[in-house]
Short mmCIF file of C-alpha atoms in Angstrom, two decimals:
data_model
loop_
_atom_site.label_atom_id
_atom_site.label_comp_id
_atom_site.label_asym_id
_atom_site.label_seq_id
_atom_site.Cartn_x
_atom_site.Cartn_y
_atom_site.Cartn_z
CA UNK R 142 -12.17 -16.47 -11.70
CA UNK R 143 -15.87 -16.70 -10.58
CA UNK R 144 -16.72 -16.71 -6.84
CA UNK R 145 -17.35 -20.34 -6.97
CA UNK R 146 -14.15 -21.35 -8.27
CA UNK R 147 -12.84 -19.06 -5.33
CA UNK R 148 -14.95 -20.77 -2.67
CA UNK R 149 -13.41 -24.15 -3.99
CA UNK R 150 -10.00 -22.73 -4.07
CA UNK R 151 -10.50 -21.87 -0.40
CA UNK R 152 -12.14 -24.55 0.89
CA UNK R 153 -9.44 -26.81 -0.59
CA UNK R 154 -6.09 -25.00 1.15
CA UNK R 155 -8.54 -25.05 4.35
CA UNK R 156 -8.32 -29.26 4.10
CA UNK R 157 -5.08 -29.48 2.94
CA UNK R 158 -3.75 -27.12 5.76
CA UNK R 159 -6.28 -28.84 8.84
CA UNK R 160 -5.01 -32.11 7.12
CA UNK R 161 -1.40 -31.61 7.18
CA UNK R 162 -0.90 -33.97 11.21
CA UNK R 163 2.96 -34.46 10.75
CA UNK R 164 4.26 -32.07 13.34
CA UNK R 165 0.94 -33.07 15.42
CA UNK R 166 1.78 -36.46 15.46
CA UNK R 167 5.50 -36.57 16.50
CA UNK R 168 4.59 -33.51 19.46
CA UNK R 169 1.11 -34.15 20.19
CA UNK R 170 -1.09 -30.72 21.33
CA UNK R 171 -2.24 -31.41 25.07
CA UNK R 172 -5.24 -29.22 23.81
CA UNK R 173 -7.71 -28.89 20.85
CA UNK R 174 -9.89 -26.35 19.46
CA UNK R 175 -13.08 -29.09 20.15
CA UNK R 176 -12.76 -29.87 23.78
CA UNK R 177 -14.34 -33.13 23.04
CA UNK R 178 -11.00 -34.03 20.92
CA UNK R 179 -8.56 -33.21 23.83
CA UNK R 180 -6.35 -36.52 24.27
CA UNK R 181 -5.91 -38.46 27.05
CA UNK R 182 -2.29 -38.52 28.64
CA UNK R 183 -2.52 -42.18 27.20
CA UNK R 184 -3.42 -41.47 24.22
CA UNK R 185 0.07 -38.38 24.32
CA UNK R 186 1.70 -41.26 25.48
CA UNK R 187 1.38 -43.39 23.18
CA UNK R 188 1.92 -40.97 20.11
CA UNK R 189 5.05 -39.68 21.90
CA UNK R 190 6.93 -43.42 21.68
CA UNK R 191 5.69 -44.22 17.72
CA UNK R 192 8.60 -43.43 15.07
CA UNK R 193 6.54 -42.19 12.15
CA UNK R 194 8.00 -42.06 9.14
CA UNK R 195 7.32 -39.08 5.89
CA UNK R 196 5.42 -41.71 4.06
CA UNK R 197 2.80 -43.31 7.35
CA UNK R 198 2.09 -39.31 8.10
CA UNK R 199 1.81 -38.74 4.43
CA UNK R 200 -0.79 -41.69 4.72
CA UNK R 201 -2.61 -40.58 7.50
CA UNK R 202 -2.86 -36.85 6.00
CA UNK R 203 -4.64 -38.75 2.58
CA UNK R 204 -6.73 -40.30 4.64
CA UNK R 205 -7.75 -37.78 6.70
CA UNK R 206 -8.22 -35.10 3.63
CA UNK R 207 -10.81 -37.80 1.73
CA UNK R 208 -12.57 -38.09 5.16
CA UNK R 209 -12.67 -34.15 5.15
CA UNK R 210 -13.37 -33.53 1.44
CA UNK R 211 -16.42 -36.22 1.93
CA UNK R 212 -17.98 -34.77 4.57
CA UNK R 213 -18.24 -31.37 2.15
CA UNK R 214 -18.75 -32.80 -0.95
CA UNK R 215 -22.63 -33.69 -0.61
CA UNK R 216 -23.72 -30.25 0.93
CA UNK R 217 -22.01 -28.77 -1.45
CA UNK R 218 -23.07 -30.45 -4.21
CA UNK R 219 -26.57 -30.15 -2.59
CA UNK R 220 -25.98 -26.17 -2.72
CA UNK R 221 -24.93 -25.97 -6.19
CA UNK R 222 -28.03 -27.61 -7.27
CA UNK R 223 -29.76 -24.85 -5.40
CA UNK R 224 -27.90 -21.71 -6.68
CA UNK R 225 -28.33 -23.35 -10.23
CA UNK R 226 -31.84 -23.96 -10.09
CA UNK R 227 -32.59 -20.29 -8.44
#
């Protein structure tokens, strides 16, 4: 396997495991890594009381890994035009 296979191996368990919300959802973290993304004992609050089923987290973790997998898909396309070009 060639080291950019590797790098897209890696990058793609790094989504899929920042991606994966279920436990985050039913107990909520009173802090983030980002400070900026700390919640508001409202916003605890309010995640504490909602009954989430498998299939809304397994929603929310889709739509969170296409977000994710968006925001690195033009750079790296971008870079991969660059290494093939040099």
């Amino acid at each position: 396997m060639d080291s950019k296979q590797l790098f897209l191996r890696e990058l793609h368990n790094i989504i899929k495991e920042y991606s994966e919300l279920g436990e985050q959802l039913g107990q909520p973290p009173r802090e983030l890594p980002w400070e900026e993304f700390n919640l508001t004992k409202k916003e605890i609050n309010a995640l504490e009381v909602q009954e989430c089923t498998d299939e809304s987290i397994s929603a929310i973790q889709k739509i969170v890994r296409d977000k994710i997998m968006g925001a690195f898909h033009m750079p790296f396309v971008y870079w991969m035009e660059l290494v093939i070009l040099y």
